[in-house]
Coordinates of C-alpha atoms and ligand atoms in Angstrom, one line a residue:
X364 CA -40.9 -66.6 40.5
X365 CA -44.7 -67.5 39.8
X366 CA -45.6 -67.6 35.9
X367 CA -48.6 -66.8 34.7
X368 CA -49.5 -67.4 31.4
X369 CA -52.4 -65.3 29.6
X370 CA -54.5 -65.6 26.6
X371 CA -54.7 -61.7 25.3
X372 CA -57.9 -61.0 22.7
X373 CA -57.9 -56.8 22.0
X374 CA -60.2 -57.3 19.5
X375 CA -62.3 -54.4 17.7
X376 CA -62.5 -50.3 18.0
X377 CA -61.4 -49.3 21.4
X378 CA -60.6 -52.9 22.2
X379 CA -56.9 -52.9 21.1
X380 CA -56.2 -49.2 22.6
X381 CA -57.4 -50.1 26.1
X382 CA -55.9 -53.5 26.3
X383 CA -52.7 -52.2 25.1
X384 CA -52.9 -50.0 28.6
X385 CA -54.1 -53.3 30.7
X386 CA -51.2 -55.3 29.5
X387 CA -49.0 -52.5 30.3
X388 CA -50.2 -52.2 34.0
X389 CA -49.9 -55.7 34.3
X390 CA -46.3 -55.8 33.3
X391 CA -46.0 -52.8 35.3
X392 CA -47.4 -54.9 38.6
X393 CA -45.7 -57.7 37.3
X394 CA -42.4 -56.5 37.5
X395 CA -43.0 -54.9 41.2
X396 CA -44.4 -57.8 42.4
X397 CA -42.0 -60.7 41.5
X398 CA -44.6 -62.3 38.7
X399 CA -43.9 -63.5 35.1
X400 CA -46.0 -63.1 32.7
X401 CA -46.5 -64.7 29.7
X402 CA -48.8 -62.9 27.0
X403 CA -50.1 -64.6 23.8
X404 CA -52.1 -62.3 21.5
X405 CA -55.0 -63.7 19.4
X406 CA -56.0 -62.0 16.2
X407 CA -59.9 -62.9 16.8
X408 CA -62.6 -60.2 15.5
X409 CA -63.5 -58.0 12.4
X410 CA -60.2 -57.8 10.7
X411 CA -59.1 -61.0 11.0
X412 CA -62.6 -62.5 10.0
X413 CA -62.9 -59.8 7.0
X414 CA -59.4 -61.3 6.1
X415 CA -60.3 -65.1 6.5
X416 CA -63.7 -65.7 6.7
X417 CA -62.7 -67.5 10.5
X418 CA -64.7 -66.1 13.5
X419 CA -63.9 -68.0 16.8
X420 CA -63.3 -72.0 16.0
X421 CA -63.9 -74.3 19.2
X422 CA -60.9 -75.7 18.9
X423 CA -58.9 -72.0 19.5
X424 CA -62.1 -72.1 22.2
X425 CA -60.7 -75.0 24.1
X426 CA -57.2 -74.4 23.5
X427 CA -57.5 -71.7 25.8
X428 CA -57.7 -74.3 28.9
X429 CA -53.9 -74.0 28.7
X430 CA -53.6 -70.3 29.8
X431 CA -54.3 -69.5 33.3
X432 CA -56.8 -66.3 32.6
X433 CA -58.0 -64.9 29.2
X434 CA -58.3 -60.8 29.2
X435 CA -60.8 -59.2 26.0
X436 CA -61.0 -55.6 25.0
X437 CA -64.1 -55.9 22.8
X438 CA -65.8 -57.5 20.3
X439 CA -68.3 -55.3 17.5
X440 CA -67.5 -53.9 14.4
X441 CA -70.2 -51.8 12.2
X442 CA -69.1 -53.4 9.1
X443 CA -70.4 -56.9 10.6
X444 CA -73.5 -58.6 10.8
X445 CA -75.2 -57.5 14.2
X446 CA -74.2 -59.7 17.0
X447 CA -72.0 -62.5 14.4
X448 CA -69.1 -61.8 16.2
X449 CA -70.1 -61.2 19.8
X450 CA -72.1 -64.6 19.6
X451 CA -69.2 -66.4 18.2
X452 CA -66.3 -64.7 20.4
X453 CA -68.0 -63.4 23.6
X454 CA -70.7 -65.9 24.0
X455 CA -68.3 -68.5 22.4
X456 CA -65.4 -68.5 25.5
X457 CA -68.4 -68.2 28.3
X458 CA -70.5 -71.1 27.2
X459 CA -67.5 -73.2 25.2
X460 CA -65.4 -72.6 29.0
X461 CA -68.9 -73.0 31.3
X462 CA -68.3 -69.4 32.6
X463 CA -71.3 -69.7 34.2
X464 CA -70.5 -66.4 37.2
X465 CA -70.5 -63.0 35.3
X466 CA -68.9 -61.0 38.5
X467 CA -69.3 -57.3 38.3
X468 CA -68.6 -55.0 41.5
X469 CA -70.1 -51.9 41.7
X470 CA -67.6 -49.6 43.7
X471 CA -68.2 -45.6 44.4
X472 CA -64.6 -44.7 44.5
X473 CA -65.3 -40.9 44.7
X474 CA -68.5 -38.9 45.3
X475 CA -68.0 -36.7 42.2
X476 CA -68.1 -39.4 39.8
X477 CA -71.5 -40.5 40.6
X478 CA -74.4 -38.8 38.6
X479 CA -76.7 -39.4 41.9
X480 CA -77.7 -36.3 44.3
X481 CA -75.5 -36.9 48.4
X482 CA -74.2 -40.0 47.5
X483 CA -70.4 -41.2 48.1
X484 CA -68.8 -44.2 48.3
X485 CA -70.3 -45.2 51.3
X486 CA -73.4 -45.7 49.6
X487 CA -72.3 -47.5 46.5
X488 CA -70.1 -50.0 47.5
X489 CA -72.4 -53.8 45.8
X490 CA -70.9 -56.8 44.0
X491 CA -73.5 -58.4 41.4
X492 CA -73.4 -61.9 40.3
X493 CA -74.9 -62.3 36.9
X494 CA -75.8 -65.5 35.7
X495 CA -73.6 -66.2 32.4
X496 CA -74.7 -69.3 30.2
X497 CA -78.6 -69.7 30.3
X498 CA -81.4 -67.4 30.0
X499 CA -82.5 -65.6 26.5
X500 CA -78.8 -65.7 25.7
X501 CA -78.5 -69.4 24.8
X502 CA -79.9 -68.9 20.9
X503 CA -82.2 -71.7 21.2
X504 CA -85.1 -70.2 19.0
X505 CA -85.6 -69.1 15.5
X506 CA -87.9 -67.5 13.1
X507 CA -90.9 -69.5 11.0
X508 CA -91.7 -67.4 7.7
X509 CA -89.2 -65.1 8.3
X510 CA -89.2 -61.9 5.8
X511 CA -93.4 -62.8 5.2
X512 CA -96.3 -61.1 7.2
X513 CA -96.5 -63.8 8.9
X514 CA -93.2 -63.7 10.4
X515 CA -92.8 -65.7 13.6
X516 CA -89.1 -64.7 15.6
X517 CA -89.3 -67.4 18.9
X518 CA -86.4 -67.2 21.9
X519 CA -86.9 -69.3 24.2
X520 CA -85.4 -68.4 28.1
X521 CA -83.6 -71.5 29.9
X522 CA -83.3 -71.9 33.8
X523 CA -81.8 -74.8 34.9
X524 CA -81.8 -76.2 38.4
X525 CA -78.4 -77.3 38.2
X526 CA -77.4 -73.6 37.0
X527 CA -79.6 -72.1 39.7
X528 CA -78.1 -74.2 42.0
X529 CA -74.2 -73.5 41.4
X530 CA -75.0 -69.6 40.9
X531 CA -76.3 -69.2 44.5
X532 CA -73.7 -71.2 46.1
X533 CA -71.0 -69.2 44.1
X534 CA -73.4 -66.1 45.6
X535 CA -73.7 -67.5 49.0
X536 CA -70.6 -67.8 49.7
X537 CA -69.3 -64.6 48.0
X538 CA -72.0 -63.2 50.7
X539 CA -70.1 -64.6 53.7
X540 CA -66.9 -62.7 52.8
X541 CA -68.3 -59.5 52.5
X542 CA -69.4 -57.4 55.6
X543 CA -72.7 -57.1 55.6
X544 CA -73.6 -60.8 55.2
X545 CA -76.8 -60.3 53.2
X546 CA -77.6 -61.5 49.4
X547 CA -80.3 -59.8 47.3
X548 CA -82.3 -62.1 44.5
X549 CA -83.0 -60.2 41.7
X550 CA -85.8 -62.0 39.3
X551 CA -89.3 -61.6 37.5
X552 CA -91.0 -64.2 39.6
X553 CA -94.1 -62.4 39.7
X554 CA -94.4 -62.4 35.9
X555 CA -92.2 -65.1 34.5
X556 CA -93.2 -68.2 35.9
X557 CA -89.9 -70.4 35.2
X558 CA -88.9 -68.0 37.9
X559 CA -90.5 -70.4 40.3
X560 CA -87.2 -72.5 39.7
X561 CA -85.2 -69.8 41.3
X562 CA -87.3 -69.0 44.0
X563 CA -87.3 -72.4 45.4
X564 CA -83.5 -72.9 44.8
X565 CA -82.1 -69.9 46.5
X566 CA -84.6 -70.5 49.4
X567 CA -83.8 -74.5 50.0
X568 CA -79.9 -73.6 49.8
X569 CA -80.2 -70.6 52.0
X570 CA -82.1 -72.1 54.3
X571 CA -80.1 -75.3 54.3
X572 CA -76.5 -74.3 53.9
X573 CA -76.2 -70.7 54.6
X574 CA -78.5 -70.0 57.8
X575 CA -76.1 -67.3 58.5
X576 CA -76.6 -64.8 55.4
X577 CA -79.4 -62.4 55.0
X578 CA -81.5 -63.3 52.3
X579 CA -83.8 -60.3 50.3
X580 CA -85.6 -60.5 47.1
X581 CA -86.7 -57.5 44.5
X582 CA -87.8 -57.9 41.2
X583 CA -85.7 -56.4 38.5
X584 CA -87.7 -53.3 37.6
X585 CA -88.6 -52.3 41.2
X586 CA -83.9 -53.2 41.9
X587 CA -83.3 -50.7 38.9
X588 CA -85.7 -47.8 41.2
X589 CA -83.9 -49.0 44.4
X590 CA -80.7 -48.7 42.8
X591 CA -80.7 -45.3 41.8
X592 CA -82.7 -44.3 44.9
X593 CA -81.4 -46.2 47.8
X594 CA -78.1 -47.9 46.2
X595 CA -76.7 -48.2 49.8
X596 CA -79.6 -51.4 50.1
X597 CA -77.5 -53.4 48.1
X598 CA -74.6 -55.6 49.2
X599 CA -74.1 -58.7 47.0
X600 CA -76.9 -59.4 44.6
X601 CA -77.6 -62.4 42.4
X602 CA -79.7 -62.2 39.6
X603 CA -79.9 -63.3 36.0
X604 CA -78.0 -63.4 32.5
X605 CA -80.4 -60.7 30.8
X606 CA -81.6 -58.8 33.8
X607 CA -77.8 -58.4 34.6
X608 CA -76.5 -57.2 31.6
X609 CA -79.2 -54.4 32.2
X610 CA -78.5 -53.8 35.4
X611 CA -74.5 -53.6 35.5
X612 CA -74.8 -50.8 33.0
X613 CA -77.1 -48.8 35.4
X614 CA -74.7 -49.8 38.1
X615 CA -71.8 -48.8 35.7
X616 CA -73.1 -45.3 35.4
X617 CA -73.6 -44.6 39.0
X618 CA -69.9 -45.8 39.5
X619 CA -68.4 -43.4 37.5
X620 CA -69.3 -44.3 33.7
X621 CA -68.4 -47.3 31.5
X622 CA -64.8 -46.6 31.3
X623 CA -64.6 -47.6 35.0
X624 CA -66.6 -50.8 34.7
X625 CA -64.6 -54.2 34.8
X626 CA -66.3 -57.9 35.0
X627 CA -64.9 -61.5 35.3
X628 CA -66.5 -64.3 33.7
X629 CA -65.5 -67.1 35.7
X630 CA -65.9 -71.5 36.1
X631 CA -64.3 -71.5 39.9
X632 CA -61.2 -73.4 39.4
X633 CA -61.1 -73.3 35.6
X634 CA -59.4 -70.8 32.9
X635 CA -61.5 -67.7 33.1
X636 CA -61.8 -64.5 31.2
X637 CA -61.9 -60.5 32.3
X638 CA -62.7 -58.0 30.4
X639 CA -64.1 -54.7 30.7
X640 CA -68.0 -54.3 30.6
X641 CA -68.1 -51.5 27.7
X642 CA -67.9 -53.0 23.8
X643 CA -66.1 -51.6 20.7
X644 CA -67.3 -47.9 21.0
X645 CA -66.7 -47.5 17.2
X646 CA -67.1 -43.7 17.8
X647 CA -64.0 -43.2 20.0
X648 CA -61.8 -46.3 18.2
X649 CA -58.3 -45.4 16.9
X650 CA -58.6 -42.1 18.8
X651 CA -56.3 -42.7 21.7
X652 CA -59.2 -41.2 23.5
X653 CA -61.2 -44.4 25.4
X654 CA -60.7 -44.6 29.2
X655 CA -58.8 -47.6 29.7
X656 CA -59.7 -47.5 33.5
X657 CA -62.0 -50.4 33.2
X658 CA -59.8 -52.5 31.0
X659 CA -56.9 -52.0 34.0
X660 CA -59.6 -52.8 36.8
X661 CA -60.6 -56.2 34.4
X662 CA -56.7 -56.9 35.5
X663 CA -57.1 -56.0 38.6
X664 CA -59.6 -58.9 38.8
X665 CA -57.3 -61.4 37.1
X666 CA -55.5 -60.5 39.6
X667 CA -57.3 -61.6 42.4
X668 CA -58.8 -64.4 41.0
X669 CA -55.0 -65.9 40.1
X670 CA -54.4 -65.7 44.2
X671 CA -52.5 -62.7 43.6
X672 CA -54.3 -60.2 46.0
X673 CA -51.7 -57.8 46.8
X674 CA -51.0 -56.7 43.5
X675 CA -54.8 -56.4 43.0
X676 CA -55.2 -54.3 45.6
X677 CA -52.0 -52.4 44.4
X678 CA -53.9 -51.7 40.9
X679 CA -57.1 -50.7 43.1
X680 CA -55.3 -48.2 44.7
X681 CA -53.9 -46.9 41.8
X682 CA -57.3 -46.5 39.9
X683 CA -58.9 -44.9 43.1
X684 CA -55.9 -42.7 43.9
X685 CA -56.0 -41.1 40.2
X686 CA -59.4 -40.2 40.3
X687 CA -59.5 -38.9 43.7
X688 CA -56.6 -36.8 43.5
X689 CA -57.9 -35.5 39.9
X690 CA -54.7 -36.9 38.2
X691 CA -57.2 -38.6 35.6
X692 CA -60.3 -36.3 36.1
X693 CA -63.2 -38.8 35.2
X694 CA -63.9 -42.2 33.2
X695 CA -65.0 -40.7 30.5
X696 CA -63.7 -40.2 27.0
X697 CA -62.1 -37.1 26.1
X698 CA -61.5 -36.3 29.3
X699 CA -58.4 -34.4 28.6
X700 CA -56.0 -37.1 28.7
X701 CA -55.2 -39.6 26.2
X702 CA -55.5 -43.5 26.9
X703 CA -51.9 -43.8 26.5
X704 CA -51.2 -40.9 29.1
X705 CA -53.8 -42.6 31.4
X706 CA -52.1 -45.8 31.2
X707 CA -49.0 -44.4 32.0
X708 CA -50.7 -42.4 35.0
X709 CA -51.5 -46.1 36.3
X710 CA -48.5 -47.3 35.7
X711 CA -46.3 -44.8 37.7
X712 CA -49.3 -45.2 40.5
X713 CA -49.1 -49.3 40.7
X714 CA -45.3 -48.9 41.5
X715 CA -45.9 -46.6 43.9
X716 CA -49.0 -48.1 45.8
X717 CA -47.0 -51.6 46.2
X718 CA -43.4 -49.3 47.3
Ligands
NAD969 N1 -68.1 -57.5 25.9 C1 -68.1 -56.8 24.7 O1 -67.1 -57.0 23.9 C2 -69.2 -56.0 24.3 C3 -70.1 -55.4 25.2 C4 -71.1 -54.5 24.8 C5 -71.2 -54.2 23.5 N2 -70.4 -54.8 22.6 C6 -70.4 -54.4 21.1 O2 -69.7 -53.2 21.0 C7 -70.3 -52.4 19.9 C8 -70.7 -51.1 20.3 O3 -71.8 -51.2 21.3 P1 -72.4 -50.0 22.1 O4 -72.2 -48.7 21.4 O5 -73.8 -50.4 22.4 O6 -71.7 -50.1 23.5 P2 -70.2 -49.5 24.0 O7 -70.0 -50.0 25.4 O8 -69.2 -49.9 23.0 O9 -70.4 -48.0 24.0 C9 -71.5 -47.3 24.6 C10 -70.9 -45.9 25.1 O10 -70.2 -46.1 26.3 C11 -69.2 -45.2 26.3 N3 -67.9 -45.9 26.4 C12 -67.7 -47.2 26.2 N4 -66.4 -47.6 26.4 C13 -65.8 -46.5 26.9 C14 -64.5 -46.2 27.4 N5 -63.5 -47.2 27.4 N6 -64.2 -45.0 27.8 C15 -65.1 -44.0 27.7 N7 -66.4 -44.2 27.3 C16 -66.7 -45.4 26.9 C17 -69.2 -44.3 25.1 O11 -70.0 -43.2 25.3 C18 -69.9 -45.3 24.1 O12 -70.5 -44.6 23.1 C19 -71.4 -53.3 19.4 O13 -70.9 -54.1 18.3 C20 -71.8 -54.2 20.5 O14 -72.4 -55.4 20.2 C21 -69.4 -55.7 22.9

């Protein structure tokens, strides 16, 4: 029997209630499919640093090398400083573990989730690559006179070649798997110089290395048009750590809401961490109301990237079949159900899709 061994971080508001439903599907899958699986819980986020002044320490950081995957609810709590513990927890594991591919499909599974006019899910089917440990998000920067009318606030945006280079080879070859064989650039060349960088990168490592995939450009404000007119343009699509963030949300709505949106952060080869692309959602947390959907399809990832692709697929089809047989009638909140009872829903469905 194959052991896994998994690092578990619920974390704050919603985070606990829609990991609890993850875990529970993975157990679920686990015991179907012939798989161990070895949880350890970590106490890491607003309660346990209200209680003891610890946010994440690099050594709990780099302890987590010893697990095979790391699953997060969410991290953000009102009663905290803006962005303390994200930057410590969130940014912590994906620059502290080099989790330099954010991967975040964008999949229509039925037509009446999408807020967009005659599209289905043969129009919305994309996987984004967002880069995950340069850009504005690397806090290099600082204020001068801060709190004085003559406040200076600087952030400074970092492209690396060596980054550049990695993230389209990761991208590349994620575009030779899928169908279409095409990848779509997604940058700000045209206004942000250091965009330059990227623009020669992706088109000496195409040209070189992958003569066989398509290779298109957009910049990000004229993508975010396309993707709301013509999503069915997009295949996979590479772009950066800020532009991303941005643009998986958009790409989160069209899909069916944030309760339905999953992402890996991943170092090929190395421990890497899922999670669900929604935060905290302080409004809902405690409720049993959140959609746990997208904390189950952050499993459903794990999944895959541990090798284990059948009971991926198993908790795919479970997700899909709920929502297009109107067993869980959307990803939204309130939606009639309670996490718990949507978990269970999933449950019941995983054993059934791998029977
Ligand atoms: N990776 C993370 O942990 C992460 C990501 C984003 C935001 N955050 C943090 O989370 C906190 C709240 O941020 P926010 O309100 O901007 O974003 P959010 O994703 O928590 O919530 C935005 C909205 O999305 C919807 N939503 C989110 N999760 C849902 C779910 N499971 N089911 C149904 N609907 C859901 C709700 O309408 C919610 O109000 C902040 O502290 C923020 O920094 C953390």
């Amino acid at each position: 029997m194959k052991t896994f061994r998994i690092a578990v971080l619920p974390g704050d508001g919603i985070g606990p209630e829609v990991t609890r439903e993850a875990v529970g599907v993975l157990d679920a899958v686990a015991s179907v499919a012939d798989l161990r699986i070895e949880t350890t819980e970590f106490p890491h986020g607003a309660e346990h640093y209200l209680k003891t002044g610890e946010t994440f320490p690099q050594e709990t950081i780099q302890g987590m090398r010893q697990y095979d995957a790391i699953l997060l609810g969410a991290i953000g709590d009102p009663r905290i400083e803006v962005g303390k513990l994200e930057r410590a927890i969130i940014s912590g594991l994906r620059f502290g573990l080099d989790l330099y591919i954010n991967l975040r499909p964008i999949k229509l599974f039925d037509a009446k989730l999408c807020p967009l006019k005659d599209k289905g899910p043969e129009h919305l089917d994309l996987v984004v690559v967002r880069e995950n440990t340069e850009d504005l998000y690397t806090d290099m920067g600082g204020f001068f006179k801060k709190g004085t009318p003559d406040e200076v606030a600087l952030q400074n945006m970092i492209l690396t070649r060596k980054g550049a280079d990695r993230l389209f080879r990761f991208s590349f070859d994620l575009a030779r798997k899928r169908p279409r064989k095409k990848l779509t650039m997604i940058d700000k060349a045209n206004a942000v110089r250091a965009f330059d960088l990227w623009t020669r990168a992706f088109a000496e490592i195409g040209h070189r290395e992958y003569p066989d995939i398509e290779r298109d450009h957009a910049y990000i404000d004229a993508a975010c048009m396309w993707l709301v007119k013509n999503p069915e343009w997009f295949d996979t699509v590479v772009t950066s750590n800020v532009f991303g963030d941005i643009f998986t949300d958009l790409g989160a709505v069209l899909q069916g809401g944030m309760g339905l949106a999953a992402s890996g952060n991943i170092h090929p080869g190395q421990v890497s961490m899922f999670e669900p692309i929604h935060g905290s959602a302080p409004k809902y947390a405690g409720k049993n109301v959140a959609n746990p959907l997208a904390a189950i399809l952050a499993v459903q990832m794990m999944l895959d990237f541990l090798g284990e692709e059948r009971a991926a697929r198993a908790v795919e089809t479970a997700v899909r079949g709920a929502l297009v047989e109107g067993e869980i009638p959307s990803a939204n909140a309130n939606n009639g159900l309670s996490t718990e009872q949507m978990g269970a829903i999933i449950r019941r469905r995983v054993k059934e899709a791998w029977a």
